[in-house]
mmCIF file with all atom_site columns, C-alpha atoms in Angstrom:
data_model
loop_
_atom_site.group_PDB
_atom_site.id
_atom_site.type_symbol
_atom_site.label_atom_id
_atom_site.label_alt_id
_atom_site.label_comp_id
_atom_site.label_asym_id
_atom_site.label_entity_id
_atom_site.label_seq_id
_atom_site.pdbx_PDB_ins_code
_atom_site.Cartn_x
_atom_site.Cartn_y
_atom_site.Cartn_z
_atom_site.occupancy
_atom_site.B_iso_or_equiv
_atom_site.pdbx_formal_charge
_atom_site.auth_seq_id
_atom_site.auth_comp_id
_atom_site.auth_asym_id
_atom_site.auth_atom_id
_atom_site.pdbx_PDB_model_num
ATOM 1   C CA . UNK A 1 1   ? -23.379 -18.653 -0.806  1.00 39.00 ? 1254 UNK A CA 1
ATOM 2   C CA . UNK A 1 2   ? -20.221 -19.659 -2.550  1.00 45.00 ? 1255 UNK A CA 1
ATOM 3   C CA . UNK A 1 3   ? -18.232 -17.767 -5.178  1.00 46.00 ? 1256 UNK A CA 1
ATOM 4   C CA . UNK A 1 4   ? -17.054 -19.652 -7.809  1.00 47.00 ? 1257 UNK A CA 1
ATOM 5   C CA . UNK A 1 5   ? -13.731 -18.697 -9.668  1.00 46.00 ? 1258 UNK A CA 1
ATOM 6   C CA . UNK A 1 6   ? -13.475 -19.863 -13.096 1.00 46.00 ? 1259 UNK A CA 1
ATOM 7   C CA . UNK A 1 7   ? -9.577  -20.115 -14.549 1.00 44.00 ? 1260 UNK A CA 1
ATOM 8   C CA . UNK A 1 8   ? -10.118 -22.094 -17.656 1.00 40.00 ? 1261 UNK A CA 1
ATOM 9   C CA . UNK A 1 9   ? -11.615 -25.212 -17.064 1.00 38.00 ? 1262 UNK A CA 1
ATOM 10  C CA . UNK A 1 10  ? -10.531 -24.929 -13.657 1.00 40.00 ? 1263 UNK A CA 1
ATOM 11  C CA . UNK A 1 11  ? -13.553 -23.876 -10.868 1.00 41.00 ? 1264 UNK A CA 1
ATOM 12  C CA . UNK A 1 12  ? -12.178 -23.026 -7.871  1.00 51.00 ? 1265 UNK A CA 1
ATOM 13  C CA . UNK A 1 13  ? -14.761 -23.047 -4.365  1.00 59.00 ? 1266 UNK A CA 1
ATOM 14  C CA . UNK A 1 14  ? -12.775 -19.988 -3.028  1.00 57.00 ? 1267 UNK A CA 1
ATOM 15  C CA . UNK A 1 15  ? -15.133 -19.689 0.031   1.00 61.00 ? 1268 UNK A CA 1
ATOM 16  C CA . UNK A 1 16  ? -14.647 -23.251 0.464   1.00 65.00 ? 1269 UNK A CA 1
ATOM 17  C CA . UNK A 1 17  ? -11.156 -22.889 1.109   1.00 66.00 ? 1270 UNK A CA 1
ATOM 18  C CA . UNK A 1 18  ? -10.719 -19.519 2.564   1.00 63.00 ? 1271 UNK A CA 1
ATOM 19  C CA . UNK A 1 19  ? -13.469 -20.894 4.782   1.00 67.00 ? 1272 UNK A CA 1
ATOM 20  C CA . UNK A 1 20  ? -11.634 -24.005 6.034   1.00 72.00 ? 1273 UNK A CA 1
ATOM 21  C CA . UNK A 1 21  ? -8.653  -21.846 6.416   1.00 66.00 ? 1274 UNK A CA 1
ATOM 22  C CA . UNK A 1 22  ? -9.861  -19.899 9.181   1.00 68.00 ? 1275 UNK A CA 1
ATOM 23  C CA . UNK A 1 23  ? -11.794 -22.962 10.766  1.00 74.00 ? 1276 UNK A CA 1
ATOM 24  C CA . UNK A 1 24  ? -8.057  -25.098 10.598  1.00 72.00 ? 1277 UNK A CA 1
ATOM 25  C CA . UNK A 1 25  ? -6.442  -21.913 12.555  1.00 68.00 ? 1278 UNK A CA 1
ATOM 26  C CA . UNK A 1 26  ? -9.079  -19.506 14.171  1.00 70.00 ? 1279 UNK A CA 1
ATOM 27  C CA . UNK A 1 27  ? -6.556  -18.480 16.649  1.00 84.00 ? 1280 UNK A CA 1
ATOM 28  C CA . UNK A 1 28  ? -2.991  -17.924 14.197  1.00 86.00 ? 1281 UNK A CA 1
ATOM 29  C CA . UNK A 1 29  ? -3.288  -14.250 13.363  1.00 91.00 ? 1282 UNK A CA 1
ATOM 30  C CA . UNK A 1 30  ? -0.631  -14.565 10.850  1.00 88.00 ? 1283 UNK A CA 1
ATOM 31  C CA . UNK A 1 31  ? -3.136  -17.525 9.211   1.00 85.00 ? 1284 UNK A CA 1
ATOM 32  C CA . UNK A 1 32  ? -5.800  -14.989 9.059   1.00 87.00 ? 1285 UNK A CA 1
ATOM 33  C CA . UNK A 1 33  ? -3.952  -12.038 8.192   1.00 89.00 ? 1286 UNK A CA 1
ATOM 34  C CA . UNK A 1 34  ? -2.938  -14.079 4.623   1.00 86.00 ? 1287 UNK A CA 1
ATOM 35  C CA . UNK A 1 35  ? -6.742  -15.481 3.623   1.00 85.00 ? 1288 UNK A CA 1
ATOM 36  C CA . UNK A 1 36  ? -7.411  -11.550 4.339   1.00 89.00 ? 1289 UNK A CA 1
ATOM 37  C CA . UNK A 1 37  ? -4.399  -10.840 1.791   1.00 88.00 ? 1290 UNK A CA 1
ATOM 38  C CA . UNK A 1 38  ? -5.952  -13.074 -0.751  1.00 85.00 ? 1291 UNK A CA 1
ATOM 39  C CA . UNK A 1 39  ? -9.707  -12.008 -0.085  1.00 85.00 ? 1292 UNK A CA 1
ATOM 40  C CA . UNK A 1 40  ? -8.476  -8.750  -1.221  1.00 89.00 ? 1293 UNK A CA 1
ATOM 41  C CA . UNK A 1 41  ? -7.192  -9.923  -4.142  1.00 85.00 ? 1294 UNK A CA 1
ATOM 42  C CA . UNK A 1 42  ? -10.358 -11.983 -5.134  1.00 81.00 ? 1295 UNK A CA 1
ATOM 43  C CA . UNK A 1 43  ? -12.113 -8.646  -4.409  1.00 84.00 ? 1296 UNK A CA 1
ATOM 44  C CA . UNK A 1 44  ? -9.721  -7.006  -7.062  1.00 84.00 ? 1297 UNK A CA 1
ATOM 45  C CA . UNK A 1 45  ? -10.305 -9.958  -9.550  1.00 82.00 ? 1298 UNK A CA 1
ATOM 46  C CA . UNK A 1 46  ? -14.629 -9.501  -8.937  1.00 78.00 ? 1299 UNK A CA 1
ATOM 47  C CA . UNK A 1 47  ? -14.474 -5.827  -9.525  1.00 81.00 ? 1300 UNK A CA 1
ATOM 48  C CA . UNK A 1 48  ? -16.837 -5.995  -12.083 1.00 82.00 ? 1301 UNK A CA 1
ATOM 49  C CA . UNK A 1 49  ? -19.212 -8.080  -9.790  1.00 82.00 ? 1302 UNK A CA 1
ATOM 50  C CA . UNK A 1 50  ? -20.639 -5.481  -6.909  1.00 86.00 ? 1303 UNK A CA 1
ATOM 51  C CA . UNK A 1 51  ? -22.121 -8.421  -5.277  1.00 86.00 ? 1304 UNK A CA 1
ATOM 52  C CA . UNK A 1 52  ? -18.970 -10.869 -5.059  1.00 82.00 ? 1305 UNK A CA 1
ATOM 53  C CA . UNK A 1 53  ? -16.561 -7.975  -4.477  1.00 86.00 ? 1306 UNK A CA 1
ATOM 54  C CA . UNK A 1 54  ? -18.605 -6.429  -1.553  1.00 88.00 ? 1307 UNK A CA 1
ATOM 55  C CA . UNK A 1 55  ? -18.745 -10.980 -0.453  1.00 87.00 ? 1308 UNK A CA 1
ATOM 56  C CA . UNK A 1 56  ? -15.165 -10.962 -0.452  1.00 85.00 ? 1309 UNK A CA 1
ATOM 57  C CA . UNK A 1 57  ? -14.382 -7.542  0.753   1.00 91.00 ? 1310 UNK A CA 1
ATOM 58  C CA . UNK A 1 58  ? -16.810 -8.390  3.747   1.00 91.00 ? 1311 UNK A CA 1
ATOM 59  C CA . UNK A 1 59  ? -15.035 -11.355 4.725   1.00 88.00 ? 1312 UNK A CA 1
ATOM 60  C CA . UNK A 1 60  ? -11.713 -9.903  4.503   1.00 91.00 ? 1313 UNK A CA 1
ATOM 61  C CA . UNK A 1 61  ? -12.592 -7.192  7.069   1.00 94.00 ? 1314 UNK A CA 1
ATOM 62  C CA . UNK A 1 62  ? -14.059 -9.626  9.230   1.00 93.00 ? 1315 UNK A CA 1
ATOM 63  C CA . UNK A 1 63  ? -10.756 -11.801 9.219   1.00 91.00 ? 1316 UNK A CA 1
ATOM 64  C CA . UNK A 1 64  ? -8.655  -9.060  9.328   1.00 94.00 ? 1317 UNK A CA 1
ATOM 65  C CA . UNK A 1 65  ? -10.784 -7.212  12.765  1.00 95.00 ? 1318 UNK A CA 1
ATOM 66  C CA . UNK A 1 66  ? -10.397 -11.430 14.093  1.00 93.00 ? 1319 UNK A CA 1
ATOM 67  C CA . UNK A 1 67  ? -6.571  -11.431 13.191  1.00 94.00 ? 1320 UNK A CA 1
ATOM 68  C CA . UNK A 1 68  ? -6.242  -8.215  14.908  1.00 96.00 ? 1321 UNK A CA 1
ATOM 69  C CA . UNK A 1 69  ? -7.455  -9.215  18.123  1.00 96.00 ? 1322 UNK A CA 1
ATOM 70  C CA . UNK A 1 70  ? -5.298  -11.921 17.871  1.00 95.00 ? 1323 UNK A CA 1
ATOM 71  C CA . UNK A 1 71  ? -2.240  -9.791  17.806  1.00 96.00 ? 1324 UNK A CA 1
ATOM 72  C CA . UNK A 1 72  ? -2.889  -5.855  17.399  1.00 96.00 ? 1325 UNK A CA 1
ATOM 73  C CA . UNK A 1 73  ? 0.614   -5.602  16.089  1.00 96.00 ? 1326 UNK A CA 1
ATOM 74  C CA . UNK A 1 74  ? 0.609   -8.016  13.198  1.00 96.00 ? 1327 UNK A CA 1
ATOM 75  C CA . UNK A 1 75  ? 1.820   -5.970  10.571  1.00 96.00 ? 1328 UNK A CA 1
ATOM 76  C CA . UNK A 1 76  ? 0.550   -7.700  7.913   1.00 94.00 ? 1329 UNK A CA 1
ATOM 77  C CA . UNK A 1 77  ? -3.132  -7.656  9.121   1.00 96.00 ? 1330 UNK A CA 1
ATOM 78  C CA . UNK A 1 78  ? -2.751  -3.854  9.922   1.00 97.00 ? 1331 UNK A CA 1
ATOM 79  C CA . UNK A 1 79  ? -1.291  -3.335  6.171   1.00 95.00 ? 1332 UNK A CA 1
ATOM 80  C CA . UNK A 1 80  ? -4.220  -5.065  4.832   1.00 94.00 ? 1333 UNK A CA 1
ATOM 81  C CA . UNK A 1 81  ? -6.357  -3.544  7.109   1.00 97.00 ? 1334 UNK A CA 1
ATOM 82  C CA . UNK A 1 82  ? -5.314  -0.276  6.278   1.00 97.00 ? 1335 UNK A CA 1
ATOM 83  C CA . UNK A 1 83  ? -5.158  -1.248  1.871   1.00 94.00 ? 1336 UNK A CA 1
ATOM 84  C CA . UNK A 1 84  ? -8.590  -2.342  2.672   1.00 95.00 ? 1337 UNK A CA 1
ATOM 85  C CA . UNK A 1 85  ? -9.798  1.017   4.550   1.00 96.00 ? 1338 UNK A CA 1
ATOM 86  C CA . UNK A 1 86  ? -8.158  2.652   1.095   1.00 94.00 ? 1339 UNK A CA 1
ATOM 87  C CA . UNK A 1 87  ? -10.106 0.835   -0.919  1.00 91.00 ? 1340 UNK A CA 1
ATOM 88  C CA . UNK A 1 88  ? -13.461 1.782   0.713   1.00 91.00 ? 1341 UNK A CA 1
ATOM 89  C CA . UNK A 1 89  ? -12.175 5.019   0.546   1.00 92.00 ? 1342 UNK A CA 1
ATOM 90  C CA . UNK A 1 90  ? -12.228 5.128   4.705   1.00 95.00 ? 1343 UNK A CA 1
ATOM 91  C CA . UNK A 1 91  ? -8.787  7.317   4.480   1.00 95.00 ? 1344 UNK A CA 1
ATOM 92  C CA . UNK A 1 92  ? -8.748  8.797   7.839   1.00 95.00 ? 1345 UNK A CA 1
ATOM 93  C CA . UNK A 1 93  ? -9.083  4.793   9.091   1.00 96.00 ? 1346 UNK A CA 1
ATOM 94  C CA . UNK A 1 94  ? -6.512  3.916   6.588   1.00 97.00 ? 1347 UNK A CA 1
ATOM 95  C CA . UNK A 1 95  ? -4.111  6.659   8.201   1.00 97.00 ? 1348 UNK A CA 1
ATOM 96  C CA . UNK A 1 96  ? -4.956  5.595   11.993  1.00 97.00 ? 1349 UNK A CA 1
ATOM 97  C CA . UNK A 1 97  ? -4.163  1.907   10.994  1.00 97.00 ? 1350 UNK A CA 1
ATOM 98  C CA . UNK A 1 98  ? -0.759  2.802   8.958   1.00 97.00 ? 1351 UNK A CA 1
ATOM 99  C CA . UNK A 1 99  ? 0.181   5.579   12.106  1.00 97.00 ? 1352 UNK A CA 1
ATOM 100 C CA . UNK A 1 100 ? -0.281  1.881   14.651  1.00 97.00 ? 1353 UNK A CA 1
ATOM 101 C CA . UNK A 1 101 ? 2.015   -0.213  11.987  1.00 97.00 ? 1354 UNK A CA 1
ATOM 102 C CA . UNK A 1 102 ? 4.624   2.491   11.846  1.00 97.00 ? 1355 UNK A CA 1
ATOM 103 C CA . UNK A 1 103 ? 4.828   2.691   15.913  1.00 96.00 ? 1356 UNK A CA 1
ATOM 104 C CA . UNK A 1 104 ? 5.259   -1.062  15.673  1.00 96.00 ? 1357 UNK A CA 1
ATOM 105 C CA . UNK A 1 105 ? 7.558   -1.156  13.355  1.00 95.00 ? 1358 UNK A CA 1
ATOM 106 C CA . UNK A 1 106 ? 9.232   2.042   11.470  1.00 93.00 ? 1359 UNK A CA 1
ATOM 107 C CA . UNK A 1 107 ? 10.020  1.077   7.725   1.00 92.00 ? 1360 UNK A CA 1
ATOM 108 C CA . UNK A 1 108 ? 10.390  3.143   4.411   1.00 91.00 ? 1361 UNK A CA 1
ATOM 109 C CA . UNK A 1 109 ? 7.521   0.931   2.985   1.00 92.00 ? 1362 UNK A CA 1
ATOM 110 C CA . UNK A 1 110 ? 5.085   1.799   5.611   1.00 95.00 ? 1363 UNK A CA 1
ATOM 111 C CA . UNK A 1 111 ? 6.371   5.879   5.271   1.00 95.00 ? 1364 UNK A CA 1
ATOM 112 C CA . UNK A 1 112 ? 5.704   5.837   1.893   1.00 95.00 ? 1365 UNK A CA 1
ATOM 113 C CA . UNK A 1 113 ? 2.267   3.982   1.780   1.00 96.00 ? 1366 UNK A CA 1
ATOM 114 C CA . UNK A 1 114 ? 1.431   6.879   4.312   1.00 96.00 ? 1367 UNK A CA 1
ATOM 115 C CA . UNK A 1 115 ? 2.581   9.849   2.228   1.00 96.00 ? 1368 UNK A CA 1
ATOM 116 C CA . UNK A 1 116 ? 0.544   8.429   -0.646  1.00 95.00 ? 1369 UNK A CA 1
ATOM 117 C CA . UNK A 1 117 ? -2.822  8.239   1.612   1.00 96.00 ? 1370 UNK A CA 1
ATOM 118 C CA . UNK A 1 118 ? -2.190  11.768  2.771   1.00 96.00 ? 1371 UNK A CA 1
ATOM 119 C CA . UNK A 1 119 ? -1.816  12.718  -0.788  1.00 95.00 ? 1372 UNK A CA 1
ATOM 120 C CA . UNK A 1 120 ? -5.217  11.027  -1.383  1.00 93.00 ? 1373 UNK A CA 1
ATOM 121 C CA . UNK A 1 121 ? -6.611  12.754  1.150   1.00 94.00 ? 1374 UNK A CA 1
ATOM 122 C CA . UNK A 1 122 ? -5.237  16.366  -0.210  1.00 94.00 ? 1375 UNK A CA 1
ATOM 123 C CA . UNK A 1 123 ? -2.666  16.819  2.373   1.00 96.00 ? 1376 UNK A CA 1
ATOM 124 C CA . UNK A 1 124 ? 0.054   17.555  -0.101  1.00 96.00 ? 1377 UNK A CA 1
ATOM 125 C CA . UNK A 1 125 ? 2.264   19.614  2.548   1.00 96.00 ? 1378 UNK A CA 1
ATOM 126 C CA . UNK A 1 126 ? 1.869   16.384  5.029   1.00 97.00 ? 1379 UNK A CA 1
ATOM 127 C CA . UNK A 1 127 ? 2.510   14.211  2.413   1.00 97.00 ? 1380 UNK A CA 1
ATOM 128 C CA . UNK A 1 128 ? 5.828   16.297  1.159   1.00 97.00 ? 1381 UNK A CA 1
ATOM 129 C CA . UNK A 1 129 ? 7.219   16.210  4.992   1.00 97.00 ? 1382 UNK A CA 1
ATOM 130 C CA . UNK A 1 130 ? 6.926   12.512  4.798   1.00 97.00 ? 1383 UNK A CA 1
ATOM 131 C CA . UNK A 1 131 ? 8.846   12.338  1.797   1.00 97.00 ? 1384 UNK A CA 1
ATOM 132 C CA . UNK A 1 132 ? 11.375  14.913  3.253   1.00 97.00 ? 1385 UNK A CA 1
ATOM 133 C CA . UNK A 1 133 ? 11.378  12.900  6.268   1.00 96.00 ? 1386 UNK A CA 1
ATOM 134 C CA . UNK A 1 134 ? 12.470  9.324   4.460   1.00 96.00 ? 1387 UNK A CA 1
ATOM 135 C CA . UNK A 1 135 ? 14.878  11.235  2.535   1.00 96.00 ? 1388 UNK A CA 1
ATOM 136 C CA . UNK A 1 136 ? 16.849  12.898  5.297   1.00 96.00 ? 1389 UNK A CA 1
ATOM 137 C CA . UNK A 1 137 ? 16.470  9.415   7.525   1.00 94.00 ? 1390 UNK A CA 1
ATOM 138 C CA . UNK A 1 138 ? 17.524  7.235   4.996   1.00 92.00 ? 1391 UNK A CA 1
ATOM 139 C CA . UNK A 1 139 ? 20.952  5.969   3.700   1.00 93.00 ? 1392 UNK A CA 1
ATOM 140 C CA . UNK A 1 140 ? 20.272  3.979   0.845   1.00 93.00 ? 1393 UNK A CA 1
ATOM 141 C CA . UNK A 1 141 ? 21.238  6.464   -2.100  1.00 94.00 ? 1394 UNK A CA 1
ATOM 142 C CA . UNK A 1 142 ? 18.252  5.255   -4.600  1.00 93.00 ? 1395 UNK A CA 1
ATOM 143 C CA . UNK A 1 143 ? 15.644  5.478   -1.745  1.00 94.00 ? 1396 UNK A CA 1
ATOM 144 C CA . UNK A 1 144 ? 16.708  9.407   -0.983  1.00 95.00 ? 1397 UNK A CA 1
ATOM 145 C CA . UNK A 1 145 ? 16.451  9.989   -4.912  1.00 95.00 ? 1398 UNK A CA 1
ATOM 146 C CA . UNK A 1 146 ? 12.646  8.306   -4.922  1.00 94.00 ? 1399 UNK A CA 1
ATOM 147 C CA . UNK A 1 147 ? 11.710  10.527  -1.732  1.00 96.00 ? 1400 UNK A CA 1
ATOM 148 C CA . UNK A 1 148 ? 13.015  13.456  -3.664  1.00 96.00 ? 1401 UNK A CA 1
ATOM 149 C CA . UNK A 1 149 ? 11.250  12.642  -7.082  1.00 95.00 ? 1402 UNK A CA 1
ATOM 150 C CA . UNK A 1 150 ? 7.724   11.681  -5.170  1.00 95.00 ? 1403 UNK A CA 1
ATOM 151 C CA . UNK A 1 151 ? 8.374   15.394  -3.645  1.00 96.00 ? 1404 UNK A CA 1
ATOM 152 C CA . UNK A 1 152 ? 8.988   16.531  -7.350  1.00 96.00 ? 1405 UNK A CA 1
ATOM 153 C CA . UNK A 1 153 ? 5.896   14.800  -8.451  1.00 95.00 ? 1406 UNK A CA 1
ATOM 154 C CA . UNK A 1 154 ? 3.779   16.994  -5.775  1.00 96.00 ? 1407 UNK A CA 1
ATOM 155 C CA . UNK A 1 155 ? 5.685   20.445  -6.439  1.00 97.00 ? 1408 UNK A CA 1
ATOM 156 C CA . UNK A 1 156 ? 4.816   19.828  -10.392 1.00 95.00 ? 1409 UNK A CA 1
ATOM 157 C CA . UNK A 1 157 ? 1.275   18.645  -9.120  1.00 94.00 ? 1410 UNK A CA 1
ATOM 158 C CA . UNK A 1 158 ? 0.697   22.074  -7.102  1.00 95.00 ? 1411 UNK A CA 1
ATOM 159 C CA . UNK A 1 159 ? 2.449   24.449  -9.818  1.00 96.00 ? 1412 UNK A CA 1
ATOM 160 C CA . UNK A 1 160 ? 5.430   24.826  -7.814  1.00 96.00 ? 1413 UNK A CA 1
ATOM 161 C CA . UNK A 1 161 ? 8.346   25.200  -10.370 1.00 96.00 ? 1414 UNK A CA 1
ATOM 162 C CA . UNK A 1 162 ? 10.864  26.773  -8.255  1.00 97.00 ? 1415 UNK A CA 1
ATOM 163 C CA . UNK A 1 163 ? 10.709  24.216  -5.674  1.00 97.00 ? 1416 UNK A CA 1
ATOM 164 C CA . UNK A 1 164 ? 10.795  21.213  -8.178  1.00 97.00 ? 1417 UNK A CA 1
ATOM 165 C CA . UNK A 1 165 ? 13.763  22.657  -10.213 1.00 97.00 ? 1418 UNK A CA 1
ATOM 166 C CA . UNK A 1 166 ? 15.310  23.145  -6.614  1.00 97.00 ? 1419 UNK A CA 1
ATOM 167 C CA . UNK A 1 167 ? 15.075  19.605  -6.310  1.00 97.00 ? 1420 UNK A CA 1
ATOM 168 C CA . UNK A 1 168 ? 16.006  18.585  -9.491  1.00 96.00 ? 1421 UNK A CA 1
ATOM 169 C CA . UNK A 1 169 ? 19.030  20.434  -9.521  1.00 96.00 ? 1422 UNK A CA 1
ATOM 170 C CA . UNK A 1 170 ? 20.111  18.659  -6.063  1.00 96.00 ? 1423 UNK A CA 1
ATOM 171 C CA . UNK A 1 171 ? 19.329  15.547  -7.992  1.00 96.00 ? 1424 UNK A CA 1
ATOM 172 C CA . UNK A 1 172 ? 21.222  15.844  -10.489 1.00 95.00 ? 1425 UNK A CA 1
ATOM 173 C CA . UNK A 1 173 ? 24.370  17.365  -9.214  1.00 96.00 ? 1426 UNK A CA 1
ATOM 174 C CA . UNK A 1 174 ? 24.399  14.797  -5.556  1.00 95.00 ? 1427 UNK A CA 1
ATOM 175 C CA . UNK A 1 175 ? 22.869  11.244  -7.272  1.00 95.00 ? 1428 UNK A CA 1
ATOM 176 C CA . UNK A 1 176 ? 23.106  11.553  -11.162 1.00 94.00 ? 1429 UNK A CA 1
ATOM 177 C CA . UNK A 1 177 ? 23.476  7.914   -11.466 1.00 94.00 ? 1430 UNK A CA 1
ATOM 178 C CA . UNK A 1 178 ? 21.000  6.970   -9.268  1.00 94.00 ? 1431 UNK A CA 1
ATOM 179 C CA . UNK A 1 179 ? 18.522  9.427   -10.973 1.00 92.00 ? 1432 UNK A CA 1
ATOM 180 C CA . UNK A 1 180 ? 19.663  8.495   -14.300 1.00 92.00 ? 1433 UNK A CA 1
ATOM 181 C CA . UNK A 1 181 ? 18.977  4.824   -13.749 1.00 93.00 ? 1434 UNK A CA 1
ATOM 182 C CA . UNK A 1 182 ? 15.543  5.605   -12.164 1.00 90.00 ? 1435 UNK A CA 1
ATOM 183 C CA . UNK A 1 183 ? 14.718  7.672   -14.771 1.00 88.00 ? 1436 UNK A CA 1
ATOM 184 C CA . UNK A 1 184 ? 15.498  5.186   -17.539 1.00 90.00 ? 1437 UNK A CA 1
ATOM 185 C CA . UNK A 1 185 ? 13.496  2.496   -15.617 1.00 89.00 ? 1438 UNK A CA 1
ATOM 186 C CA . UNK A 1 186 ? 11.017  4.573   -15.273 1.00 85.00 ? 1439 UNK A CA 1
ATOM 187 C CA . UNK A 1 187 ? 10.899  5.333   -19.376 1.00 86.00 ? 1440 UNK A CA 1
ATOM 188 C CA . UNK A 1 188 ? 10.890  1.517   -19.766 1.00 86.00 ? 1441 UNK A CA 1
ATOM 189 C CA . UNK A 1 189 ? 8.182   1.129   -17.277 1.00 83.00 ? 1442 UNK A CA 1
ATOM 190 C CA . UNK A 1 190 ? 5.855   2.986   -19.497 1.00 80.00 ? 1443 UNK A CA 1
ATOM 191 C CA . UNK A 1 191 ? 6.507   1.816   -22.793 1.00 77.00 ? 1444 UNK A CA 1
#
């Protein structure tokens, strides 16, 4: 059974396509790997539908398990893999999956996605060593000042005044401009 996407006047055969996709290139993990991407997003668009949204987050986990035995590395099917695990609220999966990406490839992206799963998962100490972590590895000024606000965000989160003021104070005497301009994007973010 097809699901049909209506945009305006527009109906789009999304299984058509996503189908004929992974017929054209049943052997290109990278192929794969991006009709899992968009499954997941047609998943996010059917949320109100159970039965199209458990359709399209079926077939993304079925592309993304092909894609990875493709290539076991591909970090893109692994990052979907894991967003997907998240979803169905499979964190300890989600962790496993984000732990193979990062020993492919280390990034700041991948160490944050983790700290937020083990904050999902209520491992707020893990998840404030992995903030500590990017901020002592990193060198980009604005990326140490977001490490050290998501720490913030947990020490508030936890009741843990001292330690947030700690960092606040570091903040604002080592990065001022960087935390003033995060700050003020931040303000504009939520208005």
């Amino acid at each position: 059974r097809n699901i049909k996407w209506k945009l305006g006047f527009v109906e789009l055969d999304i299984m058509h396509d996503f189908n004929k996709a992974k017929e054209l290139s049943p052997d290109r993990a990278d192929v794969l790997a991006d009709a899992a991407r968009f499954m997941l997003h047609l998943a996010n668009i059917n949320a109100g539908n159970r039965e199209a949204e458990n359709q399209s987050l079926s077939a993304a986990r079925q592309t993304l398990v092909q894609a990875l035995n493709i290539d076991p590395r591909h970090l893109l099917a692994l990052r979907m893999y894991a967003m997907l695990c998240e979803r169905q609220q499979k964190y300890d999966e989600a962790m496993s999956v984000i732990d193979q990406a990062l020993s492919v490839q280390p990034s700041e992206s991948l160490a944050y996605y983790r700290c937020s799963l083990q904050r999902r998962m209520g491992d707020l100490e893990g998840a404030i060593q992995g903030l500590s972590g990017i901020a002592n590895r990193t060198e980009d000024r604005r990326e140490r000042v977001r490490a050290i606000l998501g720490r913030i965000s947990i020490y508030r989160a936890q009741n843990r005044p001292r330690e947030a003021e700690t960092d606040y104070a570091y903040l604002a005497q080592h990065y001022a401009p960087e935390l003033r301009e995060m700050e003020q994007q931040s303000a504009e973010s939520a208005e």
